[in-house]
Short mmCIF file of C-alpha atoms in Angstrom, two decimals:
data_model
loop_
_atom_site.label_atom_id
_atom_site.label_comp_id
_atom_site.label_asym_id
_atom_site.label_seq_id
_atom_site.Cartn_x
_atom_site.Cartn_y
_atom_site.Cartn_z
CA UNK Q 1 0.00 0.00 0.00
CA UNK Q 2 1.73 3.28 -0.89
CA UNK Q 3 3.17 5.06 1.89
CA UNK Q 4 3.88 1.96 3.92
CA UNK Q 5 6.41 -0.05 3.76
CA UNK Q 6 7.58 -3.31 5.68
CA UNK Q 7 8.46 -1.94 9.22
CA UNK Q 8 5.58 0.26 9.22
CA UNK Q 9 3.17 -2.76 8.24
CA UNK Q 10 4.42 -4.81 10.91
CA UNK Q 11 3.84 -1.81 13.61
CA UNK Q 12 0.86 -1.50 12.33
CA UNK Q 13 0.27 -5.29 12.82
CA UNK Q 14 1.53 -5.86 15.88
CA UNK Q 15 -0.43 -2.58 17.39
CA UNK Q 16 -3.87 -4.21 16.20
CA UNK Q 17 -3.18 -7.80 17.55
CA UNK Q 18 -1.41 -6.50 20.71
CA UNK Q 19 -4.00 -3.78 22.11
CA UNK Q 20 -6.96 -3.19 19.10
CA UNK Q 21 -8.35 -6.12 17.90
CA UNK Q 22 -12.29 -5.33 18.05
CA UNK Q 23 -11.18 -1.98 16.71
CA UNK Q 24 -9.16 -3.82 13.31
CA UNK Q 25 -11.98 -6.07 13.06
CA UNK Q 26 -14.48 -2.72 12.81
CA UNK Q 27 -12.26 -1.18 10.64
CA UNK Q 28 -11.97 -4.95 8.24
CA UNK Q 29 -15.80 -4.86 7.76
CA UNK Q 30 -15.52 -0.91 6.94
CA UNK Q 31 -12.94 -1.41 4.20
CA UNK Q 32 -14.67 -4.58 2.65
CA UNK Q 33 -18.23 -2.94 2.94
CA UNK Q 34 -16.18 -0.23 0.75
CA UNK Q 35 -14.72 -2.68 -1.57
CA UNK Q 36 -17.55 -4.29 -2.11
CA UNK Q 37 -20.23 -1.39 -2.36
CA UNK Q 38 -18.45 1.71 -4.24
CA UNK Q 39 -19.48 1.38 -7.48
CA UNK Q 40 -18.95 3.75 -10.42
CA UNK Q 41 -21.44 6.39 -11.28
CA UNK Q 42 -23.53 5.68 -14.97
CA UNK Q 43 -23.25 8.70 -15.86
CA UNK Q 44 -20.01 10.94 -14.79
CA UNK Q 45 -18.33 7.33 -13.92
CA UNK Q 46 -16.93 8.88 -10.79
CA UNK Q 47 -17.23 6.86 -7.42
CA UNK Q 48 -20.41 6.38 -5.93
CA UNK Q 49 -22.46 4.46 -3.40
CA UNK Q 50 -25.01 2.95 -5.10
CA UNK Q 51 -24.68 1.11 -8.48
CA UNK Q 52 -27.39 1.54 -11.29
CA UNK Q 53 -28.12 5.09 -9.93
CA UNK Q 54 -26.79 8.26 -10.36
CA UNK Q 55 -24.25 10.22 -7.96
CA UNK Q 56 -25.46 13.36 -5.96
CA UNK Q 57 -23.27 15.61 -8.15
CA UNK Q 58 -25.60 14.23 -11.57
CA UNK Q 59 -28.77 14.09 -10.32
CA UNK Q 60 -28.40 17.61 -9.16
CA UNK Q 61 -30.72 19.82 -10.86
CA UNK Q 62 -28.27 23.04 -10.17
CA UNK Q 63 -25.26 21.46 -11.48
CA UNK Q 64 -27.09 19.70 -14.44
CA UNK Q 65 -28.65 23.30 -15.27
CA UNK Q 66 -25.10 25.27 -15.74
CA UNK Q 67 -24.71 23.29 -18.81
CA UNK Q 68 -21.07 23.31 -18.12
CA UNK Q 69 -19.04 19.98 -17.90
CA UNK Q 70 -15.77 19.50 -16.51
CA UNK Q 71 -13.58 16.59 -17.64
CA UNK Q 72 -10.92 15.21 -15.42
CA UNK Q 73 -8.85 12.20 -14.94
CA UNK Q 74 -9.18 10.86 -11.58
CA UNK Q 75 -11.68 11.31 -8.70
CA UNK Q 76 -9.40 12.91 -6.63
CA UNK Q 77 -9.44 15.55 -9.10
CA UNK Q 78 -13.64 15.89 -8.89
CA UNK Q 79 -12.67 16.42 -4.79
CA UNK Q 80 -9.74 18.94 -5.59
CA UNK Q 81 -12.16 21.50 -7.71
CA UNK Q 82 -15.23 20.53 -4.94
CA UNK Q 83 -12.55 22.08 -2.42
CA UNK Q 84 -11.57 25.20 -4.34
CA UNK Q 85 -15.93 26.11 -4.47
CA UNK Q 86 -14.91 27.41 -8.29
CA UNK Q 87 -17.12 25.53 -10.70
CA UNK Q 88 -20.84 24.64 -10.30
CA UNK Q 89 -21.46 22.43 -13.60
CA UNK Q 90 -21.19 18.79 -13.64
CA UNK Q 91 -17.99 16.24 -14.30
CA UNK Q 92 -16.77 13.01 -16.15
CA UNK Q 93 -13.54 11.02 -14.92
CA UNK Q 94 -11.36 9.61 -17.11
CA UNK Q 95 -9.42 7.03 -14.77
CA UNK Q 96 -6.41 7.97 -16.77
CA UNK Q 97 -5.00 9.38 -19.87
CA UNK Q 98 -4.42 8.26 -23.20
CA UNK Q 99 -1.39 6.76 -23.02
CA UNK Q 100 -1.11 4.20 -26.08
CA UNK Q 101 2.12 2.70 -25.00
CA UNK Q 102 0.23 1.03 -21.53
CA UNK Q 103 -2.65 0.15 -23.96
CA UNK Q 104 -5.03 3.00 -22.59
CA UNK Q 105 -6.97 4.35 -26.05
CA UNK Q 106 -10.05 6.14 -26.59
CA UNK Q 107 -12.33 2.74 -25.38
CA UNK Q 108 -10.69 2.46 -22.04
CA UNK Q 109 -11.40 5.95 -21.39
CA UNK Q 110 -14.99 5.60 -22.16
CA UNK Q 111 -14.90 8.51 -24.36
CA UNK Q 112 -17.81 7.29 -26.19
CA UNK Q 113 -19.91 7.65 -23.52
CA UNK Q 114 -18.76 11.15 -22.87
CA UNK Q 115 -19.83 12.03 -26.41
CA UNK Q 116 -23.35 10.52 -25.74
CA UNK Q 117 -23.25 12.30 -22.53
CA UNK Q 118 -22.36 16.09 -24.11
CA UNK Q 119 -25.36 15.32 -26.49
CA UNK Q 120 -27.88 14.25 -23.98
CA UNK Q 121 -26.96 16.78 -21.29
CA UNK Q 122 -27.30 19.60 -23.87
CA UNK Q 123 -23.86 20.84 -22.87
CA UNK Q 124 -22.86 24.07 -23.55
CA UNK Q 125 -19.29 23.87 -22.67
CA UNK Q 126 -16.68 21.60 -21.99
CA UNK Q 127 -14.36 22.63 -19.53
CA UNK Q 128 -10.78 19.91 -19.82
CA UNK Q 129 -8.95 20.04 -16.46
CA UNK Q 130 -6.51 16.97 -17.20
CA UNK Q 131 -3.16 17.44 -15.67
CA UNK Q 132 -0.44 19.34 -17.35
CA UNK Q 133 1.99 16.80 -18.35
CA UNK Q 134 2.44 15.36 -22.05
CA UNK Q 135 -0.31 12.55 -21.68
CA UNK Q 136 -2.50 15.04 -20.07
CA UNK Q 137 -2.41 17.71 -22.88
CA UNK Q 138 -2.23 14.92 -25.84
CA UNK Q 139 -5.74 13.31 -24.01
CA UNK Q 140 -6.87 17.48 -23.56
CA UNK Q 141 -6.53 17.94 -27.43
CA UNK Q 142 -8.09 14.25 -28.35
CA UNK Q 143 -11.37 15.43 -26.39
CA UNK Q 144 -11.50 18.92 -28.31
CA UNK Q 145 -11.03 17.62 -31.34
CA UNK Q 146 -13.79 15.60 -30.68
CA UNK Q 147 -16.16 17.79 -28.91
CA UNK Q 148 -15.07 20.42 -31.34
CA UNK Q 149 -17.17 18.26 -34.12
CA UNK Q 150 -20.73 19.56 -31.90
CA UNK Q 151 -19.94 23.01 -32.32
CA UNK Q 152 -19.46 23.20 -28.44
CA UNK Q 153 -17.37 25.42 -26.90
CA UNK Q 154 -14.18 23.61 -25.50
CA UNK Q 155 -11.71 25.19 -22.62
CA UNK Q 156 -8.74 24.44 -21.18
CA UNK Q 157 -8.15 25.29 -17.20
CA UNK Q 158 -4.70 27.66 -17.10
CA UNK Q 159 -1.32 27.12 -17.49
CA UNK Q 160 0.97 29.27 -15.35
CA UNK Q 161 2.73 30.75 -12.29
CA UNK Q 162 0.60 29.74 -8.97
CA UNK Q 163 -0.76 31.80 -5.80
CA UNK Q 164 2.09 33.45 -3.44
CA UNK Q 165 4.71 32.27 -5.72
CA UNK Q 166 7.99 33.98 -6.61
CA UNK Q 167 8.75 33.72 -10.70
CA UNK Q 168 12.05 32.13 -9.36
CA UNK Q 169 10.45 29.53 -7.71
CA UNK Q 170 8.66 28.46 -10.72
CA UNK Q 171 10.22 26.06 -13.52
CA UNK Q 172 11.16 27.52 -16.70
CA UNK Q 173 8.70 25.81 -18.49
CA UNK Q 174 5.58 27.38 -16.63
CA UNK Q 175 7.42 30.54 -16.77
CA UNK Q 176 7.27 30.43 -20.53
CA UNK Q 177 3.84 29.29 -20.56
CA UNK Q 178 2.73 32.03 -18.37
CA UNK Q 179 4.37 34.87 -20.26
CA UNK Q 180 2.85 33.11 -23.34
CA UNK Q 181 -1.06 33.02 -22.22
CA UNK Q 182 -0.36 36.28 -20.75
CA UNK Q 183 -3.86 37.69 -20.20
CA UNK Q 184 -5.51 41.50 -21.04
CA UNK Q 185 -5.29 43.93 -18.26
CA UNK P 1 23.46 35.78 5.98
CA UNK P 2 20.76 34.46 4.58
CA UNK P 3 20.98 30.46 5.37
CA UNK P 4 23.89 30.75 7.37
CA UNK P 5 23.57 30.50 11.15
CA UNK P 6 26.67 30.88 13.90
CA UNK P 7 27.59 27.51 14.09
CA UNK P 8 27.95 27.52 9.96
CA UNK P 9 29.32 30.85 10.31
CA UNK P 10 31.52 29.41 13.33
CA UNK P 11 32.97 26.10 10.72
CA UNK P 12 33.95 28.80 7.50
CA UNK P 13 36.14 30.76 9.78
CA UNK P 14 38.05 27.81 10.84
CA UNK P 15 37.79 26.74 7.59
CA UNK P 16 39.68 29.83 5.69
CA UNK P 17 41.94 30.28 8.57
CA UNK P 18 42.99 26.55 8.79
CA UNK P 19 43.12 25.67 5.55
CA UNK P 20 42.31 28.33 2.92
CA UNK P 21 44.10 32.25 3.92
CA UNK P 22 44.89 32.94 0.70
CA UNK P 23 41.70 31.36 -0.96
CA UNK P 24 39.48 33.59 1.62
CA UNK P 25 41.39 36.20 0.89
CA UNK P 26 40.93 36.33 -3.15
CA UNK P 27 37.61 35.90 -2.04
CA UNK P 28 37.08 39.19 -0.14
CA UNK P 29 38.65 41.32 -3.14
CA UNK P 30 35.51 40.06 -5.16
CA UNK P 31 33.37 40.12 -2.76
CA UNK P 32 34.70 43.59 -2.50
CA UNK P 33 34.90 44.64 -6.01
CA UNK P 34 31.43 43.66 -6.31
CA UNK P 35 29.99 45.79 -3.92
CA UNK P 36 31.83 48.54 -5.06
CA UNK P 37 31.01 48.48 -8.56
CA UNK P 38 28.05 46.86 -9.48
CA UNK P 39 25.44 49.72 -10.25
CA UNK P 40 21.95 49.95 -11.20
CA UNK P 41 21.54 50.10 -15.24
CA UNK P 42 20.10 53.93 -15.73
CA UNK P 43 17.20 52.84 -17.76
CA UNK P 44 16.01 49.35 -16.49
CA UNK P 45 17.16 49.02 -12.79
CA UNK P 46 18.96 46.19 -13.54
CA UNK P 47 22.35 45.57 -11.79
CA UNK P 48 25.04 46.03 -14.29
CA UNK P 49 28.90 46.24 -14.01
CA UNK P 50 29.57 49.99 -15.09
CA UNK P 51 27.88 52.83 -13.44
CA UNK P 52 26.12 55.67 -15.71
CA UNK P 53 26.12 52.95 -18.72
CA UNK P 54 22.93 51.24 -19.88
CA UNK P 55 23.06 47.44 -19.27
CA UNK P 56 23.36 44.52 -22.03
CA UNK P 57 19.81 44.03 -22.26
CA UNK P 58 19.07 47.93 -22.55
CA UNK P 59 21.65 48.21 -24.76
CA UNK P 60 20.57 45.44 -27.46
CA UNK P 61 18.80 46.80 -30.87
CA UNK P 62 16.98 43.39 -30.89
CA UNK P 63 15.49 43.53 -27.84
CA UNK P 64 14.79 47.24 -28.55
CA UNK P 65 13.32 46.31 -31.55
CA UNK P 66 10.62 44.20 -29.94
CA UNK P 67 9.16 47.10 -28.01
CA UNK P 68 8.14 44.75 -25.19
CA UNK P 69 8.95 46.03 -21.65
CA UNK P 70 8.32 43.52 -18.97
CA UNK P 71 8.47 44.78 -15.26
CA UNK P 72 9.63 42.32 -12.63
CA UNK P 73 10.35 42.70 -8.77
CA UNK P 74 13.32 42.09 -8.47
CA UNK P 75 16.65 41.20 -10.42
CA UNK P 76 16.12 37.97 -9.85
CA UNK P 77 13.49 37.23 -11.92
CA UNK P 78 15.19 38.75 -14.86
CA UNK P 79 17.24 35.68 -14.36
CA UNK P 80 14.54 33.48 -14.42
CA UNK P 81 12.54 34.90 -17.37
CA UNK P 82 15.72 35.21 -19.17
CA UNK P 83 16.80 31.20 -18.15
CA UNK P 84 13.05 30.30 -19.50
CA UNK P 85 14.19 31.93 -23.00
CA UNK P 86 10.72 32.79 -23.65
CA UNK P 87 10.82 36.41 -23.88
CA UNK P 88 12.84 39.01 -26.15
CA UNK P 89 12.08 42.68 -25.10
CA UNK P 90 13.56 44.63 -22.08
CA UNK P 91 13.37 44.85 -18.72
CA UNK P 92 12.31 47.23 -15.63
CA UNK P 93 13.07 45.93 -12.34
CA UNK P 94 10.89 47.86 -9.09
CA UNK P 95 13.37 46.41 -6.75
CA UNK P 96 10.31 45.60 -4.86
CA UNK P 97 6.32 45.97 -5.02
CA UNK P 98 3.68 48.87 -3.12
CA UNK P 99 3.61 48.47 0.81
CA UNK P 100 2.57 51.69 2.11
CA UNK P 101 3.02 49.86 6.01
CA UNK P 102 6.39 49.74 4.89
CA UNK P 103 6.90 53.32 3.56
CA UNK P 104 7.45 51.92 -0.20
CA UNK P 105 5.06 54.14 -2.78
CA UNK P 106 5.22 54.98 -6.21
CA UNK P 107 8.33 57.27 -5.97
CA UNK P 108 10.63 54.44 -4.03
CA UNK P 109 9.77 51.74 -7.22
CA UNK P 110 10.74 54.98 -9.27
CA UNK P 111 7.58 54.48 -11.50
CA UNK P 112 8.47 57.96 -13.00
CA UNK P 113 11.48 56.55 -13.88
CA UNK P 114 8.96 53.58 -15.70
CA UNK P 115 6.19 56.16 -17.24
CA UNK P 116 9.58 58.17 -19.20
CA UNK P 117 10.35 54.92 -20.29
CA UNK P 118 7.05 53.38 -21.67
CA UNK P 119 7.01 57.32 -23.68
CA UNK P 120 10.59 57.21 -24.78
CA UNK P 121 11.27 53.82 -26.03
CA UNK P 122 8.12 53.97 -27.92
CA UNK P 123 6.89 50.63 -25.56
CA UNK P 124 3.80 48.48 -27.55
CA UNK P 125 3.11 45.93 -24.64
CA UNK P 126 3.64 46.35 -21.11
CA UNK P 127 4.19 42.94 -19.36
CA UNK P 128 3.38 42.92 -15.56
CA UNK P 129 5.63 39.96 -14.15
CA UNK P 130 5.10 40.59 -10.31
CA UNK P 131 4.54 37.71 -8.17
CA UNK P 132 1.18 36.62 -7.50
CA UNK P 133 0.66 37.72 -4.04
CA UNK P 134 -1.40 40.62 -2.97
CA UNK P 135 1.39 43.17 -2.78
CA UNK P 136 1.96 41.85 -6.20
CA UNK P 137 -1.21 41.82 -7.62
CA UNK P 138 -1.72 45.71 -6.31
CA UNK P 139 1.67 47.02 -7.65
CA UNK P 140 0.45 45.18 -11.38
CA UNK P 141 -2.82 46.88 -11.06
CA UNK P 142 -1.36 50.47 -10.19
CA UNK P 143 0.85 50.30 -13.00
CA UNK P 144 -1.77 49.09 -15.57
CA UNK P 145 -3.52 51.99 -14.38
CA UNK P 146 -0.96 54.36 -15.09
CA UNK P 147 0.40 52.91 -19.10
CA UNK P 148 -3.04 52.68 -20.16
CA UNK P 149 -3.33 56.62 -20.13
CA UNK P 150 -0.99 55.98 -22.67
CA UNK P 151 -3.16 53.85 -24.62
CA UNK P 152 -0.68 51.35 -24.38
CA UNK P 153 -1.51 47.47 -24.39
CA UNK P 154 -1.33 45.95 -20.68
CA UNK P 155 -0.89 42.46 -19.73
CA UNK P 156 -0.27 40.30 -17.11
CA UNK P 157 1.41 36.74 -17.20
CA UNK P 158 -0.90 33.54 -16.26
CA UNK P 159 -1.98 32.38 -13.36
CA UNK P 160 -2.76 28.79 -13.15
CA UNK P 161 -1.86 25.13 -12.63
CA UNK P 162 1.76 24.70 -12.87
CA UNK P 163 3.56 22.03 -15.35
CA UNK P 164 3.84 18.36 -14.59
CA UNK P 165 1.47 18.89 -11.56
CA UNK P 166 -1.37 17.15 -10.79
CA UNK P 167 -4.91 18.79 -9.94
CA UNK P 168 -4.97 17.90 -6.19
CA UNK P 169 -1.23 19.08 -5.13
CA UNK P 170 -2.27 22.49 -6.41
CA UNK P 171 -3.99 25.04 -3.68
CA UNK P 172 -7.68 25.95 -4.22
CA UNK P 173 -6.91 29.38 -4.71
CA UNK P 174 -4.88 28.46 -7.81
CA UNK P 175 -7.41 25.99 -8.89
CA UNK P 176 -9.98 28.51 -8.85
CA UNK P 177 -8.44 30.63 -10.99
CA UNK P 178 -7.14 28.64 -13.51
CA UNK P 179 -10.83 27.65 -13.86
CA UNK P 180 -11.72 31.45 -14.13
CA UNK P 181 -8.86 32.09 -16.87
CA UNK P 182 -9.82 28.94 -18.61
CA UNK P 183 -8.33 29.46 -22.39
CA UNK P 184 -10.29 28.49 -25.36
CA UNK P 185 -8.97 25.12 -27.25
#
């Protein structure tokens, strides 16, 4: 499990046998109630707790009416913009990237049914918020391209120098990026 | 010193006296020969090597010739922009950003000095590279107050999700607005 490696494992081990058993056995059923009950939502195929039916963040009338949809590639992402209170539209996960080498193409991302989805939903526009490294940008122009073919408006989340930061603290890369989507005062 | 405490400071000096006299030495004639001559470049603010002389970067017809003046806080990031090769006008370093708490107003970033400038050169784009902090963001919108009485062009580099990072190890803040500055694809 990442983040813990043999000695910590057997602490951990030893600490549940030696003083918390009926608490490890409370925690056992938790994680296999987990296992065996998150199931993905229809729709925005993020996590959910109920299979067949649609997650809070879908069925929501609010979200569904800003006709905005936000792609990203894990759920951890969906959380990330949750926390930052910054978009009120709904999402799709990827659970990855195109990355052709590990055999991850267009069907294991499910992009088909993010094409039905922009349809159905009436989407207005589609907001691409997959990391910025190579895979993320190459997956990022894949899903324009296609979306592009609705006449729907497709954006891409900003590229650039973060919050509180100094410009020397920032790679060159960014740096270059930023002076390059430089924005209108 | 910055990130050098007594008992580092302690170790050098036993260091150049043991070991290294005529090594420390040599190295306090540069040390002095740098604080003696290095002088602020007339036109940018830049540190420079000859007093009363414009610097390189003032001095180059190419860069003239781009009539793109980016201002920066400090030297430093002139080193940084420059490193990120992703820029080719010239330069006007504040040497620090508004703080009235701290006594520093228009006069002490000599934004005269910046307004003569903009006029002289014949400037086409003003690029505001000061951090993204509050002090930062203030200073950028004072001056884009001033240069567009000149009906100059204003703008300010990106802010947004860094390369290579992923969504989640980015703060809110940041998230937010790279969702606000969102870039059409």
């Amino acid at each position: 499990m990442p983040g813990i490696g043999p000695v910590s494992a057997t602490r951990i081990a030893y600490y549940l046998l030696d003083r918390k058993r009926e608490e490890g056995l409370s925690m056992v059923e938790a994680i296999s109630t987990a296992l065996k009950n998150v199931a993905l939502c229809p729709q925005c195929h993020n996590y959910t707790d109920e299979e067949n039916k649609l997650c809070a963040l879908c069925e929501s009338s609010k979200r569904k009416a800003s006709k905005a949809l936000c792609v990203v590639e894990t759920p951890s992402d969906v959380v990330a913009i949750e926390a930052s209170a910054s978009f009120n539209g709904t999402y799709f996960v990827l659970h990855g990237h195109l990355s052709p080498l590990d055999g991850v193409g267009p069907n294991e991302l499910h992009l088909n049914d993010l094409d039905d989805l922009i349809k159905k939903a009436e989407i207005e526009e589609v907001i691409l918020a997959t990391s910025h490294t190579v895979e993320g940008d190459v997956t990022a122009s894949y899903i324009a391209n296609m979306v592009k073919k609705h006449q729907i408006k497709v954006t891409r989340i900003a590229t650039g120098v973060p919050l509180g930061g100094e410009l020397g603290s920032v790679d060159g890369n960014t740096l270059a990026l930023s002076l390059n989507y430089r924005r209108d005062m």
